[in-house]
PDB file of C-alpha atoms in Angstrom:
ATOM      1  CA  MET A  15       0.000   0.000   0.000  1.00 30.00           C
ATOM      2  CA  LYS A  16       1.338   3.381  -0.991  1.00 35.00           C
ATOM      3  CA  LYS A  17       2.044   6.017   1.604  1.00 33.00           C
ATOM      4  CA  VAL A  18       2.070   9.755   1.168  1.00 32.00           C
ATOM      5  CA  VAL A  19       5.244  10.900   2.954  1.00 35.00           C
ATOM      6  CA  LEU A  20       7.709  13.759   2.705  1.00 44.00           C
ATOM      7  CA  ILE A  21      10.404  13.310   0.049  1.00 44.00           C
ATOM      8  CA  LEU A  22      13.373  13.953   2.328  1.00 41.00           C
ATOM      9  CA  SER A  23      12.376  11.151   4.709  1.00 52.00           C
ATOM     10  CA  ILE A  24      12.014   8.271   2.286  1.00 60.00           C
ATOM     11  CA  ILE A  25      15.188   7.889   0.181  1.00 56.00           C
ATOM     12  CA  PHE A  26      17.158   6.309   3.015  1.00 56.00           C
ATOM     13  CA  ILE A  27      14.312   3.993   4.020  1.00 59.00           C
ATOM     14  CA  PHE A  28      13.944   2.497   0.557  1.00 57.00           C
ATOM     15  CA  LEU A  29      17.694   2.055   0.092  1.00 52.00           C
ATOM     16  CA  ALA A  30      17.620  -0.568   2.819  1.00 50.00           C
ATOM     17  CA  CYS A  31      14.162  -2.071   2.337  1.00 53.00           C
ATOM     18  CA  ASP A  32      12.931  -4.814   0.067  1.00 49.00           C
ATOM     19  CA  ASN A  33      10.453  -3.404  -2.465  1.00 46.00           C
ATOM     20  CA  SER A  34       9.548  -6.760  -3.985  1.00 46.00           C
ATOM     21  CA  GLN A  35       6.200  -7.227  -2.259  1.00 47.00           C
ATOM     22  CA  ASN A  36       4.398  -4.100  -3.441  1.00 47.00           C
ATOM     23  CA  GLY A  37       3.003  -5.698  -6.579  1.00 45.00           C
ATOM     24  CA  LYS A  38       5.556  -4.193  -8.958  1.00 48.00           C
ATOM     25  CA  ALA A  39       6.956  -6.091 -11.903  1.00 40.00           C
ATOM     26  CA  GLU A  40      10.388  -4.753 -11.012  1.00 58.00           C
ATOM     27  CA  ASN A  41      12.217  -3.972  -7.813  1.00 87.00           C
ATOM     28  CA  SER A  42      12.084  -0.243  -8.420  1.00 89.00           C
ATOM     29  CA  LEU A  43      11.040   3.049  -6.908  1.00 91.00           C
ATOM     30  CA  ILE A  44       9.709   6.242  -8.508  1.00 92.00           C
ATOM     31  CA  LEU A  45       9.946   9.488  -6.555  1.00 90.00           C
ATOM     32  CA  ASN A  46       9.607  13.174  -7.271  1.00 90.00           C
ATOM     33  CA  LEU A  47      12.791  15.193  -6.823  1.00 90.00           C
ATOM     34  CA  GLY A  48      11.125  18.488  -7.670  1.00 89.00           C
ATOM     35  CA  GLY A  49      13.391  20.998  -9.361  1.00 91.00           C
ATOM     36  CA  GLU A  50      16.347  20.400 -11.637  1.00 95.00           C
ATOM     37  CA  PRO A  51      19.632  20.021  -9.666  1.00 95.00           C
ATOM     38  CA  ASP A  52      21.840  23.121  -9.644  1.00 92.00           C
ATOM     39  CA  SER A  53      24.776  20.733  -9.946  1.00 97.00           C
ATOM     40  CA  ILE A  54      25.515  17.142  -8.997  1.00 98.00           C
ATOM     41  CA  ASP A  55      29.244  17.772  -8.617  1.00 98.00           C
ATOM     42  CA  PRO A  56      29.793  16.820  -4.940  1.00 98.00           C
ATOM     43  CA  GLN A  57      32.263  19.622  -4.288  1.00 98.00           C
ATOM     44  CA  LEU A  58      30.004  22.248  -5.894  1.00 98.00           C
ATOM     45  CA  THR A  59      26.376  21.371  -5.245  1.00 96.00           C
ATOM     46  CA  THR A  60      24.551  23.387  -2.604  1.00 93.00           C
ATOM     47  CA  GLY A  61      20.924  22.562  -3.414  1.00 91.00           C
ATOM     48  CA  ILE A  62      18.644  19.868  -2.032  1.00 91.00           C
ATOM     49  CA  SER A  63      18.085  18.299  -5.465  1.00 93.00           C
ATOM     50  CA  GLY A  64      21.789  17.984  -6.233  1.00 95.00           C
ATOM     51  CA  GLY A  65      22.480  16.715  -2.743  1.00 94.00           C
ATOM     52  CA  THR A  66      19.796  14.046  -3.091  1.00 93.00           C
ATOM     53  CA  VAL A  67      21.356  12.806  -6.324  1.00 96.00           C
ATOM     54  CA  ASP A  68      24.754  12.659  -4.639  1.00 96.00           C
ATOM     55  CA  ASP A  69      23.252  10.710  -1.735  1.00 94.00           C
ATOM     56  CA  LEU A  70      22.499   7.982  -4.264  1.00 95.00           C
ATOM     57  CA  ILE A  71      25.709   7.919  -6.283  1.00 98.00           C
ATOM     58  CA  MET A  72      28.334   8.978  -3.746  1.00 98.00           C
ATOM     59  CA  GLU A  73      29.573   7.733  -0.391  1.00 98.00           C
ATOM     60  CA  GLY A  74      32.267   9.239   1.796  1.00 99.00           C
ATOM     61  CA  LEU A  75      34.322   7.990   4.712  1.00 99.00           C
ATOM     62  CA  LEU A  76      31.198   7.737   6.858  1.00 98.00           C
ATOM     63  CA  ARG A  77      27.484   7.669   6.146  1.00 96.00           C
ATOM     64  CA  LYS A  78      24.278   8.225   8.084  1.00 92.00           C
ATOM     65  CA  ASN A  79      22.079   5.411   9.383  1.00 88.00           C
ATOM     66  CA  LYS A  80      18.309   5.697   9.722  1.00 83.00           C
ATOM     67  CA  GLU A  81      18.721   7.253  13.184  1.00 85.00           C
ATOM     68  CA  GLY A  82      20.912   9.982  11.712  1.00 87.00           C
ATOM     69  CA  GLU A  83      24.076   8.654  13.336  1.00 93.00           C
ATOM     70  CA  SER A  84      27.440   8.564  11.553  1.00 96.00           C
ATOM     71  CA  VAL A  85      28.468   4.973  10.821  1.00 97.00           C
ATOM     72  CA  ALA A  86      31.153   3.235   8.784  1.00 98.00           C
ATOM     73  CA  GLY A  87      31.122   3.995   5.076  1.00 98.00           C
ATOM     74  CA  ILE A  88      34.197   3.635   2.922  1.00 99.00           C
ATOM     75  CA  ALA A  89      36.133   3.979   6.179  1.00 99.00           C
ATOM     76  CA  LYS A  90      35.656   0.741   8.109  1.00 98.00           C
ATOM     77  CA  THR A  91      37.161   2.161  11.322  1.00 99.00           C
ATOM     78  CA  TRP A  92      38.322   5.528  12.624  1.00 99.00           C
ATOM     79  CA  SER A  93      39.907   6.944  15.757  1.00 98.00           C
ATOM     80  CA  VAL A  94      40.495  10.308  17.419  1.00 98.00           C
ATOM     81  CA  SER A  95      43.622  11.390  19.290  1.00 98.00           C
ATOM     82  CA  PRO A  96      43.289  12.177  23.029  1.00 98.00           C
ATOM     83  CA  ASP A  97      43.506  15.921  22.340  1.00 98.00           C
ATOM     84  CA  GLY A  98      40.752  15.682  19.711  1.00 98.00           C
ATOM     85  CA  LEU A  99      42.896  17.233  16.992  1.00 99.00           C
ATOM     86  CA  LYS A 100      43.809  14.217  14.859  1.00 99.00           C
ATOM     87  CA  TRP A 101      41.311  11.908  13.213  1.00 99.00           C
ATOM     88  CA  THR A 102      42.573   8.757  11.516  1.00 99.00           C
ATOM     89  CA  PHE A 103      40.374   6.892   9.024  1.00 99.00           C
ATOM     90  CA  ASN A 104      41.096   3.332   7.891  1.00 99.00           C
ATOM     91  CA  LEU A 105      39.548   2.551   4.505  1.00 99.00           C
ATOM     92  CA  ARG A 106      38.035  -0.759   3.473  1.00 99.00           C
ATOM     93  CA  ASP A 107      38.672  -2.370   0.066  1.00 98.00           C
ATOM     94  CA  ALA A 108      36.079  -0.318  -1.826  1.00 99.00           C
ATOM     95  CA  LYS A 109      35.956   0.420  -5.548  1.00 99.00           C
ATOM     96  CA  TRP A 110      34.782   3.162  -7.856  1.00 99.00           C
ATOM     97  CA  SER A 111      32.155   2.155 -10.388  1.00 99.00           C
ATOM     98  CA  ASN A 112      34.878   1.863 -13.058  1.00 98.00           C
ATOM     99  CA  GLY A 113      36.714  -0.700 -10.930  1.00 98.00           C
ATOM    100  CA  ASP A 114      39.455   1.597  -9.625  1.00 99.00           C
ATOM    101  CA  PRO A 115      40.235   1.197  -5.912  1.00 99.00           C
ATOM    102  CA  ILE A 116      39.064   4.046  -3.691  1.00 99.00           C
ATOM    103  CA  THR A 117      42.125   5.328  -1.848  1.00 99.00           C
ATOM    104  CA  ALA A 118      43.004   7.790   0.878  1.00 99.00           C
ATOM    105  CA  ASN A 119      44.417  10.066  -1.809  1.00 99.00           C
ATOM    106  CA  ASP A 120      40.972  10.206  -3.462  1.00 99.00           C
ATOM    107  CA  PHE A 121      39.619  11.789  -0.297  1.00 99.00           C
ATOM    108  CA  ARG A 122      42.514  14.199  -0.028  1.00 99.00           C
ATOM    109  CA  ALA A 123      42.005  15.174  -3.679  1.00 99.00           C
ATOM    110  CA  GLY A 124      38.296  15.834  -3.174  1.00 99.00           C
ATOM    111  CA  TRP A 125      38.809  17.902  -0.038  1.00 99.00           C
ATOM    112  CA  ILE A 126      41.655  19.931  -1.523  1.00 99.00           C
ATOM    113  CA  ARG A 127      39.533  20.636  -4.602  1.00 99.00           C
ATOM    114  CA  ALA A 128      36.691  21.873  -2.388  1.00 99.00           C
ATOM    115  CA  LEU A 129      39.097  24.169  -0.532  1.00 99.00           C
ATOM    116  CA  ASP A 130      41.034  25.366  -3.578  1.00 99.00           C
ATOM    117  CA  PRO A 131      40.176  29.038  -4.224  1.00 98.00           C
ATOM    118  CA  LYS A 132      40.216  28.265  -7.964  1.00 98.00           C
ATOM    119  CA  THR A 133      37.225  25.958  -7.449  1.00 98.00           C
ATOM    120  CA  ALA A 134      35.215  28.738  -5.784  1.00 97.00           C
ATOM    121  CA  ALA A 135      33.073  26.176  -3.970  1.00 98.00           C
ATOM    122  CA  GLU A 136      30.288  27.871  -2.011  1.00 96.00           C
ATOM    123  CA  ASN A 137      30.355  25.125   0.609  1.00 96.00           C
ATOM    124  CA  ALA A 138      34.129  25.196   1.207  1.00 98.00           C
ATOM    125  CA  GLY A 139      33.463  26.546   4.696  1.00 98.00           C
ATOM    126  CA  VAL A 140      32.446  23.114   5.974  1.00 98.00           C
ATOM    127  CA  LEU A 141      36.137  22.145   5.689  1.00 99.00           C
ATOM    128  CA  PHE A 142      37.545  25.198   7.456  1.00 99.00           C
ATOM    129  CA  MET A 143      38.030  23.341  10.768  1.00 98.00           C
ATOM    130  CA  ILE A 144      40.782  21.330   9.054  1.00 99.00           C
ATOM    131  CA  LYS A 145      44.169  22.826   9.922  1.00 99.00           C
ATOM    132  CA  ASN A 146      45.024  25.583   7.430  1.00 99.00           C
ATOM    133  CA  GLY A 147      41.883  24.818   5.420  1.00 99.00           C
ATOM    134  CA  GLU A 148      40.576  28.373   5.585  1.00 98.00           C
ATOM    135  CA  GLU A 149      44.060  29.793   5.043  1.00 99.00           C
ATOM    136  CA  PHE A 150      44.499  27.705   1.882  1.00 99.00           C
ATOM    137  CA  ASN A 151      41.074  28.776   0.661  1.00 99.00           C
ATOM    138  CA  SER A 152      42.060  32.418   1.072  1.00 98.00           C
ATOM    139  CA  GLY A 153      45.424  31.926  -0.639  1.00 97.00           C
ATOM    140  CA  LYS A 154      47.563  32.416   2.466  1.00 98.00           C
ATOM    141  CA  VAL A 155      49.214  28.966   2.524  1.00 98.00           C
ATOM    142  CA  LYS A 156      50.046  26.206   0.054  1.00 98.00           C
ATOM    143  CA  GLU A 157      48.066  23.004  -0.350  1.00 97.00           C
ATOM    144  CA  GLU A 158      50.864  20.990   1.284  1.00 97.00           C
ATOM    145  CA  GLU A 159      50.251  22.882   4.535  1.00 98.00           C
ATOM    146  CA  VAL A 160      46.617  21.767   4.834  1.00 99.00           C
ATOM    147  CA  GLY A 161      46.125  19.183   7.592  1.00 99.00           C
ATOM    148  CA  ILE A 162      45.181  16.279   5.318  1.00 99.00           C
ATOM    149  CA  LYS A 163      47.821  13.553   5.240  1.00 99.00           C
ATOM    150  CA  VAL A 164      47.816  10.327   3.246  1.00 99.00           C
ATOM    151  CA  ILE A 165      49.621   7.756   5.416  1.00 99.00           C
ATOM    152  CA  ASP A 166      49.156   4.991   2.847  1.00 98.00           C
ATOM    153  CA  GLU A 167      46.526   3.936   0.294  1.00 98.00           C
ATOM    154  CA  LYS A 168      44.078   2.922   3.021  1.00 99.00           C
ATOM    155  CA  THR A 169      44.887   5.391   5.807  1.00 99.00           C
ATOM    156  CA  LEU A 170      43.972   9.077   5.968  1.00 99.00           C
ATOM    157  CA  GLU A 171      45.026  11.345   8.832  1.00 99.00           C
ATOM    158  CA  VAL A 172      43.279  14.667   9.355  1.00 99.00           C
ATOM    159  CA  GLU A 173      44.535  17.398  11.685  1.00 99.00           C
ATOM    160  CA  LEU A 174      42.039  19.992  12.898  1.00 99.00           C
ATOM    161  CA  ASP A 175      42.556  23.572  14.079  1.00 98.00           C
ATOM    162  CA  THR A 176      40.511  22.936  17.201  1.00 97.00           C
ATOM    163  CA  PRO A 177      38.856  19.815  18.656  1.00 98.00           C
ATOM    164  CA  THR A 178      35.621  19.209  16.750  1.00 97.00           C
ATOM    165  CA  ALA A 179      33.540  16.427  18.273  1.00 96.00           C
ATOM    166  CA  TYR A 180      31.084  16.482  15.367  1.00 97.00           C
ATOM    167  CA  PHE A 181      33.719  16.010  12.663  1.00 98.00           C
ATOM    168  CA  ASP A 182      32.286  12.524  12.094  1.00 98.00           C
ATOM    169  CA  ASP A 183      29.086  14.281  10.989  1.00 98.00           C
ATOM    170  CA  LEU A 184      30.904  16.753   8.766  1.00 98.00           C
ATOM    171  CA  VAL A 185      32.662  14.053   6.742  1.00 98.00           C
ATOM    172  CA  THR A 186      29.246  12.872   5.518  1.00 97.00           C
ATOM    173  CA  PHE A 187      28.687  16.246   3.793  1.00 97.00           C
ATOM    174  CA  LYS A 188      28.965  16.364  -0.006  1.00 97.00           C
ATOM    175  CA  ALA A 189      32.109  18.522  -0.056  1.00 98.00           C
ATOM    176  CA  TYR A 190      33.886  15.671   1.744  1.00 99.00           C
ATOM    177  CA  MET A 191      33.236  13.116  -0.991  1.00 99.00           C
ATOM    178  CA  PRO A 192      36.222  11.437  -2.702  1.00 99.00           C
ATOM    179  CA  LEU A 193      37.511  12.391  -6.134  1.00 99.00           C
ATOM    180  CA  ASN A 194      39.218  10.089  -8.637  1.00 99.00           C
ATOM    181  CA  GLU A 195      41.877  12.465  -9.985  1.00 98.00           C
ATOM    182  CA  LYS A 196      42.538  10.545 -13.196  1.00 98.00           C
ATOM    183  CA  PHE A 197      38.837  10.463 -14.085  1.00 99.00           C
ATOM    184  CA  TYR A 198      38.389  14.106 -13.076  1.00 99.00           C
ATOM    185  CA  LYS A 199      41.240  15.274 -15.303  1.00 98.00           C
ATOM    186  CA  GLU A 200      39.945  13.206 -18.225  1.00 98.00           C
ATOM    187  CA  GLN A 201      36.473  14.792 -18.021  1.00 98.00           C
ATOM    188  CA  GLY A 202      37.608  18.370 -17.468  1.00 97.00           C
ATOM    189  CA  ASP A 203      34.713  20.835 -17.496  1.00 97.00           C
ATOM    190  CA  LYS A 204      32.297  17.988 -18.297  1.00 98.00           C
ATOM    191  CA  TYR A 205      32.881  16.367 -14.886  1.00 99.00           C
ATOM    192  CA  PHE A 206      29.543  15.305 -13.357  1.00 98.00           C
ATOM    193  CA  THR A 207      27.465  17.128 -15.994  1.00 98.00           C
ATOM    194  CA  LYS A 208      26.069  13.975 -17.657  1.00 98.00           C
ATOM    195  CA  PRO A 209      25.798  10.303 -16.659  1.00 98.00           C
ATOM    196  CA  GLU A 210      28.781   9.343 -18.817  1.00 98.00           C
ATOM    197  CA  TYR A 211      30.902  11.920 -16.984  1.00 99.00           C
ATOM    198  CA  THR A 212      30.057  10.669 -13.492  1.00 99.00           C
ATOM    199  CA  LEU A 213      31.820   8.088 -11.354  1.00 99.00           C
ATOM    200  CA  SER A 214      30.113   6.473  -8.386  1.00 99.00           C
ATOM    201  CA  SER A 215      31.476   5.558  -4.971  1.00 99.00           C
ATOM    202  CA  GLY A 216      27.974   4.963  -3.618  1.00 98.00           C
ATOM    203  CA  PRO A 217      25.085   2.513  -3.947  1.00 96.00           C
ATOM    204  CA  TYR A 218      23.752   3.693  -7.321  1.00 97.00           C
ATOM    205  CA  LEU A 219      24.854   4.648 -10.823  1.00 99.00           C
ATOM    206  CA  LEU A 220      23.320   7.571 -12.711  1.00 99.00           C
ATOM    207  CA  LYS A 221      22.164   5.969 -15.969  1.00 98.00           C
ATOM    208  CA  SER A 222      20.038   8.704 -17.515  1.00 98.00           C
ATOM    209  CA  TRP A 223      19.360  12.419 -17.024  1.00 98.00           C
ATOM    210  CA  LYS A 224      16.568  13.941 -19.079  1.00 97.00           C
ATOM    211  CA  HIS A 225      16.563  17.580 -18.079  1.00 96.00           C
ATOM    212  CA  ASP A 226      13.251  18.887 -16.730  1.00 94.00           C
ATOM    213  CA  SER A 227      11.911  15.326 -16.882  1.00 95.00           C
ATOM    214  CA  GLU A 228      13.692  12.647 -14.825  1.00 97.00           C
ATOM    215  CA  LEU A 229      16.897  11.024 -13.602  1.00 98.00           C
ATOM    216  CA  ILE A 230      17.244   7.243 -13.623  1.00 98.00           C
ATOM    217  CA  PHE A 231      19.538   5.252 -11.336  1.00 98.00           C
ATOM    218  CA  GLU A 232      20.605   1.609 -11.254  1.00 98.00           C
ATOM    219  CA  LYS A 233      22.196  -0.356  -8.443  1.00 97.00           C
ATOM    220  CA  ASN A 234      25.993  -0.090  -8.473  1.00 98.00           C
ATOM    221  CA  PRO A 235      27.401  -3.651  -8.610  1.00 98.00           C
ATOM    222  CA  THR A 236      30.862  -2.489  -7.474  1.00 98.00           C
ATOM    223  CA  TYR A 237      29.560  -0.789  -4.302  1.00 99.00           C
ATOM    224  CA  TRP A 238      31.169  -2.421  -1.259  1.00 98.00           C
ATOM    225  CA  ASP A 239      27.782  -2.936   0.476  1.00 97.00           C
ATOM    226  CA  ALA A 240      25.800  -3.855  -2.651  1.00 96.00           C
ATOM    227  CA  SER A 241      24.324  -6.975  -1.025  1.00 95.00           C
ATOM    228  CA  ASN A 242      22.332  -4.746   1.325  1.00 92.00           C
ATOM    229  CA  VAL A 243      20.964  -2.467  -1.410  1.00 91.00           C
ATOM    230  CA  LYS A 244      17.551  -4.015  -2.066  1.00 87.00           C
ATOM    231  CA  VAL A 245      16.045  -1.560  -4.562  1.00 91.00           C
ATOM    232  CA  GLU A 246      17.523  -2.175  -8.013  1.00 94.00           C
ATOM    233  CA  ASN A 247      16.246   0.923  -9.830  1.00 95.00           C
ATOM    234  CA  ILE A 248      15.253   4.425  -8.752  1.00 94.00           C
ATOM    235  CA  THR A 249      13.652   7.106 -10.916  1.00 95.00           C
ATOM    236  CA  LEU A 250      13.565  10.703  -9.722  1.00 95.00           C
ATOM    237  CA  LYS A 251      10.961  12.761 -11.567  1.00 93.00           C
ATOM    238  CA  LEU A 252      11.453  16.506 -11.970  1.00 93.00           C
ATOM    239  CA  ILE A 253       7.941  17.793 -11.307  1.00 89.00           C
ATOM    240  CA  THR A 254       8.063  21.293  -9.839  1.00 85.00           C
ATOM    241  CA  ASP A 255       4.313  21.854  -9.478  1.00 79.00           C
ATOM    242  CA  SER A 256       3.046  20.287  -6.248  1.00 77.00           C
ATOM    243  CA  LYS A 257      -0.473  19.760  -7.607  1.00 84.00           C
ATOM    244  CA  ALA A 258       0.883  17.985 -10.671  1.00 84.00           C
ATOM    245  CA  ALA A 259       3.057  15.807  -8.448  1.00 79.00           C
ATOM    246  CA  LEU A 260       0.106  14.833  -6.271  1.00 81.00           C
ATOM    247  CA  SER A 261      -1.933  14.056  -9.385  1.00 84.00           C
ATOM    248  CA  SER A 262       0.882  11.831 -10.676  1.00 85.00           C
ATOM    249  CA  PHE A 263       0.912  10.004  -7.354  1.00 79.00           C
ATOM    250  CA  LYS A 264      -2.843   9.450  -7.453  1.00 84.00           C
ATOM    251  CA  ASN A 265      -2.508   8.132 -11.011  1.00 82.00           C
ATOM    252  CA  GLY A 266       0.093   5.602  -9.907  1.00 79.00           C
ATOM    253  CA  GLU A 267       2.984   7.366 -11.650  1.00 74.00           C
ATOM    254  CA  LEU A 268       4.840   8.058  -8.378  1.00 85.00           C
ATOM    255  CA  ASP A 269       5.351   5.736  -5.426  1.00 84.00           C
ATOM    256  CA  VAL A 270       5.869   8.597  -2.996  1.00 77.00           C
ATOM    257  CA  VAL A 271       5.032  12.278  -3.110  1.00 73.00           C
ATOM    258  CA  GLY A 272       6.185  15.214  -1.011  1.00 65.00           C
ATOM    259  CA  LEU A 273       3.349  17.399   0.222  1.00 57.00           C
ATOM    260  CA  THR A 274       3.131  21.129   0.765  1.00 52.00           C
ATOM    261  CA  VAL A 275       1.867  22.542   4.062  1.00 44.00           C
ATOM    262  CA  GLU A 276      -1.456  23.321   2.372  1.00 54.00           C
ATOM    263  CA  GLN A 277      -1.825  19.742   1.135  1.00 53.00           C
ATOM    264  CA  LEU A 278      -1.117  18.402   4.618  1.00 49.00           C
ATOM    265  CA  ALA A 279      -3.748  20.632   6.183  1.00 50.00           C
TER     266      ALA A 279
END
């Protein structure tokens, strides 16, 4: 039986739930994203739509569980120094969707790109608690002075300016996603502008993007936790009119619809 629930509360639920008993021919889910994403580039996106897309195709060191707690993602374990200034993340054997291993350097590359003043990322501020992060962003120090150190392929050490107990929450933010430098350089300005220019570290692959219509996702077979991803296909419709979205839901064209305050009244 279909339920009318708010869009932001259902993506996570369906990622972990079996959708095979709802009478569908396929194990799939159709939702309404609303507006077109401003960007789906993890280091650049600031909107809800772009962030939702990245929740499907990207995963960082840690991820959120259904209670909103930070749990192991690509990092299988992590520790904090007694003074709270150094965080060490130990990566599992995870792969990008092209088969490349995800390494500690991929995280350093993504974070440095977000902080680089040339990137002009609006959300760079979420990395300013990293030692010399703000100074690098303002051009006062070199990238080598930023407190992000690759110990080896599977170990990343991060030094903070001040103890930040919620840093495990911050590393789930989009600006903290990894970046495959080789792939990024090959795509250039096309990076994350079309499905063929995206690379996934998360549970889904972006297979199609019809602007002002829909985005289609398929389960990522290389994702380290693929066995626990039960929904094979997700379609995100781009319906900006709330009445049209509700009508689509009533007609069986959406599995879930987000409601306005007026519609909830």
